[in-house]
Amino acid sequence: MILSDTAEYALRAVLYIAQQETDDESIRSDDVADALNVPRNYLSKILHTLAKEGLLSSVRGPHGGFRLRVAAESLQLYRVIQPFDDIEPRRTCLLGRPQCSDRNPCAAHEMWKGISDQVGGFLKKTTIADLIREKA
């Protein structure tokens, strides 16, 4: 499983917001876009999707912006990525075959299945706080 650009931007944006937010201020989407070098309109749509999913809160106005709605310690990477990339329950064939399964595997199926399962496990058990701690 490889993340789409949208899912990667969502993950990077949530990490940035988690690192920057304070008790008093929300983080403006333009500031996040500039810091991550992501197109502003594109990132704004991503952030609003995350807000609709209940992961971020959004405040309008001159002092508005985004904040984590879910604590970084309990926000799994999987939850940030899921609105953009369906990482479960089906796995697409690495070689692009329309019919690839345990019963009808392609040449890469067994190896890719193991790797894909490991990545999925990592995304489900790792939180935003885990990545912030690693970076510090």
PDB file of C-alpha atoms in Angstrom:
ATOM      1  CA  MET A   1       0.000   0.000   0.000  1.00  0.00           C
ATOM      2  CA  ILE A   2       1.352   3.370  -0.984  1.00  0.00           C
ATOM      3  CA  LEU A   3      -0.314   6.568   0.161  1.00  0.00           C
ATOM      4  CA  SER A   4      -1.863   9.018  -2.259  1.00  0.00           C
ATOM      5  CA  ASP A   5      -0.579  12.585  -2.267  1.00  0.00           C
ATOM      6  CA  THR A   6      -3.805  13.681  -0.586  1.00  0.00           C
ATOM      7  CA  ALA A   7      -3.412  11.200   2.284  1.00  0.00           C
ATOM      8  CA  GLU A   8       0.245  12.150   2.690  1.00  0.00           C
ATOM      9  CA  TYR A   9      -0.626  15.865   2.821  1.00  0.00           C
ATOM     10  CA  ALA A  10      -3.363  15.130   5.368  1.00  0.00           C
ATOM     11  CA  LEU A  11      -0.915  13.281   7.581  1.00  0.00           C
ATOM     12  CA  ARG A  12       1.734  15.973   7.292  1.00  0.00           C
ATOM     13  CA  ALA A  13      -0.829  18.711   7.998  1.00  0.00           C
ATOM     14  CA  VAL A  14      -2.178  16.989  11.115  1.00  0.00           C
ATOM     15  CA  LEU A  15       1.374  16.483  12.390  1.00  0.00           C
ATOM     16  CA  TYR A  16       2.131  20.145  11.778  1.00  0.00           C
ATOM     17  CA  ILE A  17      -1.032  21.307  13.541  1.00  0.00           C
ATOM     18  CA  ALA A  18      -0.325  19.018  16.498  1.00  0.00           C
ATOM     19  CA  GLN A  19       3.190  20.447  16.825  1.00  0.00           C
ATOM     20  CA  GLN A  20       2.165  24.096  16.443  1.00  0.00           C
ATOM     21  CA  GLU A  21      -1.117  24.472  18.274  1.00  0.00           C
ATOM     22  CA  THR A  22      -1.368  26.175  21.621  1.00  0.00           C
ATOM     23  CA  ASP A  23      -4.245  26.463  24.078  1.00  0.00           C
ATOM     24  CA  ASP A  24      -5.206  29.900  22.745  1.00  0.00           C
ATOM     25  CA  GLU A  25      -4.720  29.743  18.995  1.00  0.00           C
ATOM     26  CA  SER A  26      -5.889  27.733  16.049  1.00  0.00           C
ATOM     27  CA  ILE A  27      -3.534  27.179  13.124  1.00  0.00           C
ATOM     28  CA  ARG A  28      -4.463  28.935   9.887  1.00  0.00           C
ATOM     29  CA  SER A  29      -4.671  26.732   6.804  1.00  0.00           C
ATOM     30  CA  ASP A  30      -2.514  29.214   4.851  1.00  0.00           C
ATOM     31  CA  ASP A  31       0.237  28.862   7.455  1.00  0.00           C
ATOM     32  CA  VAL A  32       0.086  25.080   7.198  1.00  0.00           C
ATOM     33  CA  ALA A  33       0.133  25.222   3.387  1.00  0.00           C
ATOM     34  CA  ASP A  34       3.130  27.552   3.378  1.00  0.00           C
ATOM     35  CA  ALA A  35       5.044  25.471   5.924  1.00  0.00           C
ATOM     36  CA  LEU A  36       4.417  22.241   4.020  1.00  0.00           C
ATOM     37  CA  ASN A  37       4.726  23.747   0.534  1.00  0.00           C
ATOM     38  CA  VAL A  38       1.278  22.461  -0.449  1.00  0.00           C
ATOM     39  CA  PRO A  39      -1.194  24.398  -2.636  1.00  0.00           C
ATOM     40  CA  ARG A  40      -3.472  26.409  -0.322  1.00  0.00           C
ATOM     41  CA  ASN A  41      -6.816  25.516  -1.899  1.00  0.00           C
ATOM     42  CA  TYR A  42      -5.917  21.829  -2.039  1.00  0.00           C
ATOM     43  CA  LEU A  43      -4.848  21.775   1.599  1.00  0.00           C
ATOM     44  CA  SER A  44      -7.928  23.733   2.661  1.00  0.00           C
ATOM     45  CA  LYS A  45     -10.168  21.019   1.176  1.00  0.00           C
ATOM     46  CA  ILE A  46      -8.150  18.333   2.962  1.00  0.00           C
ATOM     47  CA  LEU A  47      -8.405  20.127   6.302  1.00  0.00           C
ATOM     48  CA  HIS A  48     -12.156  20.649   5.904  1.00  0.00           C
ATOM     49  CA  THR A  49     -12.585  16.949   5.143  1.00  0.00           C
ATOM     50  CA  LEU A  50     -10.690  16.098   8.338  1.00  0.00           C
ATOM     51  CA  ALA A  51     -12.939  18.507  10.229  1.00  0.00           C
ATOM     52  CA  LYS A  52     -16.066  16.833   8.805  1.00  0.00           C
ATOM     53  CA  GLU A  53     -14.619  13.499   9.941  1.00  0.00           C
ATOM     54  CA  GLY A  54     -14.339  14.888  13.485  1.00  0.00           C
ATOM     55  CA  LEU A  55     -10.547  14.808  13.654  1.00  0.00           C
ATOM     56  CA  LEU A  56     -10.041  18.584  13.502  1.00  0.00           C
ATOM     57  CA  SER A  57     -12.120  21.491  14.680  1.00  0.00           C
ATOM     58  CA  SER A  58     -12.477  24.504  12.438  1.00  0.00           C
ATOM     59  CA  VAL A  59     -13.002  28.096  13.540  1.00  0.00           C
ATOM     60  CA  ARG A  60     -13.921  30.846  11.058  1.00  0.00           C
ATOM     61  CA  GLY A  61     -12.856  34.454  11.188  1.00  0.00           C
ATOM     62  CA  PRO A  62      -9.677  36.492  11.533  1.00  0.00           C
ATOM     63  CA  HIS A  63      -8.441  34.401  14.466  1.00  0.00           C
ATOM     64  CA  GLY A  64      -9.784  31.184  13.005  1.00  0.00           C
ATOM     65  CA  GLY A  65      -8.043  28.097  11.843  1.00  0.00           C
ATOM     66  CA  PHE A  66      -7.764  24.438  12.733  1.00  0.00           C
ATOM     67  CA  ARG A  67      -7.034  22.484  15.904  1.00  0.00           C
ATOM     68  CA  LEU A  68      -6.959  18.833  16.770  1.00  0.00           C
ATOM     69  CA  ARG A  69     -10.354  17.670  17.977  1.00  0.00           C
ATOM     70  CA  VAL A  70      -8.936  14.264  18.932  1.00  0.00           C
ATOM     71  CA  ALA A  71      -5.957  14.144  21.296  1.00  0.00           C
ATOM     72  CA  ALA A  72      -2.681  13.377  19.518  1.00  0.00           C
ATOM     73  CA  GLU A  73      -2.155  10.454  21.907  1.00  0.00           C
ATOM     74  CA  SER A  74      -5.270   8.710  20.657  1.00  0.00           C
ATOM     75  CA  LEU A  75      -5.299   9.834  17.015  1.00  0.00           C
ATOM     76  CA  GLN A  76      -4.080   6.910  14.927  1.00  0.00           C
ATOM     77  CA  LEU A  77      -2.465   7.561  11.557  1.00  0.00           C
ATOM     78  CA  TYR A  78      -5.052   5.230  10.070  1.00  0.00           C
ATOM     79  CA  ARG A  79      -7.870   7.612  11.041  1.00  0.00           C
ATOM     80  CA  VAL A  80      -6.136  10.533   9.315  1.00  0.00           C
ATOM     81  CA  ILE A  81      -5.503   8.578   6.121  1.00  0.00           C
ATOM     82  CA  GLN A  82      -8.790   6.668   5.899  1.00  0.00           C
ATOM     83  CA  PRO A  83     -10.944   9.530   4.485  1.00  0.00           C
ATOM     84  CA  PHE A  84      -8.589   9.741   1.489  1.00  0.00           C
ATOM     85  CA  ASP A  85      -7.196   6.228   0.991  1.00  0.00           C
ATOM     86  CA  ASP A  86      -9.253   3.121   1.601  1.00  0.00           C
ATOM     87  CA  ILE A  87      -6.551   0.935   3.069  1.00  0.00           C
ATOM     88  CA  GLU A  88      -8.980  -1.790   4.093  1.00  0.00           C
ATOM     89  CA  PRO A  89     -10.491  -4.278   3.641  1.00  0.00           C
ATOM     90  CA  ARG A  90      -9.440  -4.935   0.064  1.00  0.00           C
ATOM     91  CA  ARG A  91      -5.922  -4.829  -1.227  1.00  0.00           C
ATOM     92  CA  THR A  92      -5.250  -3.945  -4.843  1.00  0.00           C
ATOM     93  CA  CYS A  93      -2.912  -6.067  -6.897  1.00  0.00           C
ATOM     94  CA  LEU A  94       0.605  -4.683  -6.986  1.00  0.00           C
ATOM     95  CA  LEU A  95       0.908  -5.797 -10.621  1.00  0.00           C
ATOM     96  CA  GLY A  96      -2.480  -4.348 -11.560  1.00  0.00           C
ATOM     97  CA  ARG A  97      -4.299  -7.619 -12.228  1.00  0.00           C
ATOM     98  CA  PRO A  98      -8.074  -7.273 -11.931  1.00  0.00           C
ATOM     99  CA  GLN A  99      -8.350 -10.708 -10.281  1.00  0.00           C
ATOM    100  CA  CYS A 100      -5.692 -11.248  -7.626  1.00  0.00           C
ATOM    101  CA  SER A 101      -6.447 -13.078  -4.396  1.00  0.00           C
ATOM    102  CA  ASP A 102      -5.190 -15.831  -2.141  1.00  0.00           C
ATOM    103  CA  ARG A 103      -6.920 -18.309  -4.492  1.00  0.00           C
ATOM    104  CA  ASN A 104      -5.717 -16.667  -7.703  1.00  0.00           C
ATOM    105  CA  PRO A 105      -2.444 -14.922  -6.755  1.00  0.00           C
ATOM    106  CA  CYS A 106      -0.126 -12.954  -8.990  1.00  0.00           C
ATOM    107  CA  ALA A 107       3.644 -13.466  -8.752  1.00  0.00           C
ATOM    108  CA  ALA A 108       4.007 -10.746  -6.092  1.00  0.00           C
ATOM    109  CA  HIS A 109       0.864 -11.572  -4.079  1.00  0.00           C
ATOM    110  CA  GLU A 110       2.335 -13.350  -1.057  1.00  0.00           C
ATOM    111  CA  MET A 111       5.177 -10.883  -0.507  1.00  0.00           C
ATOM    112  CA  TRP A 112       2.959  -7.845  -1.094  1.00  0.00           C
ATOM    113  CA  LYS A 113       0.227  -9.210   1.182  1.00  0.00           C
ATOM    114  CA  GLY A 114       2.705  -9.463   4.065  1.00  0.00           C
ATOM    115  CA  ILE A 115       4.092  -5.997   3.498  1.00  0.00           C
ATOM    116  CA  SER A 116       0.629  -4.483   3.090  1.00  0.00           C
ATOM    117  CA  ASP A 117      -0.546  -6.123   6.325  1.00  0.00           C
ATOM    118  CA  GLN A 118       2.510  -4.755   8.172  1.00  0.00           C
ATOM    119  CA  VAL A 119       1.907  -1.237   6.870  1.00  0.00           C
ATOM    120  CA  GLY A 120      -1.765  -1.442   7.844  1.00  0.00           C
ATOM    121  CA  GLY A 121      -0.774  -2.590  11.333  1.00  0.00           C
ATOM    122  CA  PHE A 122       1.700   0.269  11.665  1.00  0.00           C
ATOM    123  CA  LEU A 123      -0.942   2.827  10.646  1.00  0.00           C
ATOM    124  CA  LYS A 124      -3.445   1.422  13.145  1.00  0.00           C
ATOM    125  CA  LYS A 125      -1.122   1.241  16.150  1.00  0.00           C
ATOM    126  CA  THR A 126       0.904   4.433  15.602  1.00  0.00           C
ATOM    127  CA  THR A 127      -0.508   7.743  16.819  1.00  0.00           C
ATOM    128  CA  ILE A 128       0.249  11.338  15.939  1.00  0.00           C
ATOM    129  CA  ALA A 129       1.853  11.707  19.381  1.00  0.00           C
ATOM    130  CA  ASP A 130       4.186   8.773  18.615  1.00  0.00           C
ATOM    131  CA  LEU A 131       5.523  10.604  15.564  1.00  0.00           C
ATOM    132  CA  ILE A 132       5.870  13.904  17.409  1.00  0.00           C
ATOM    133  CA  ARG A 133       7.881  12.171  20.134  1.00  0.00           C
ATOM    134  CA  GLU A 134      10.085  10.501  17.526  1.00  0.00           C
ATOM    135  CA  LYS A 135      10.818  13.844  15.884  1.00  0.00           C
ATOM    136  CA  ALA A 136      11.683  15.621  19.150  1.00  0.00           C
TER     137      ALA A 136
END
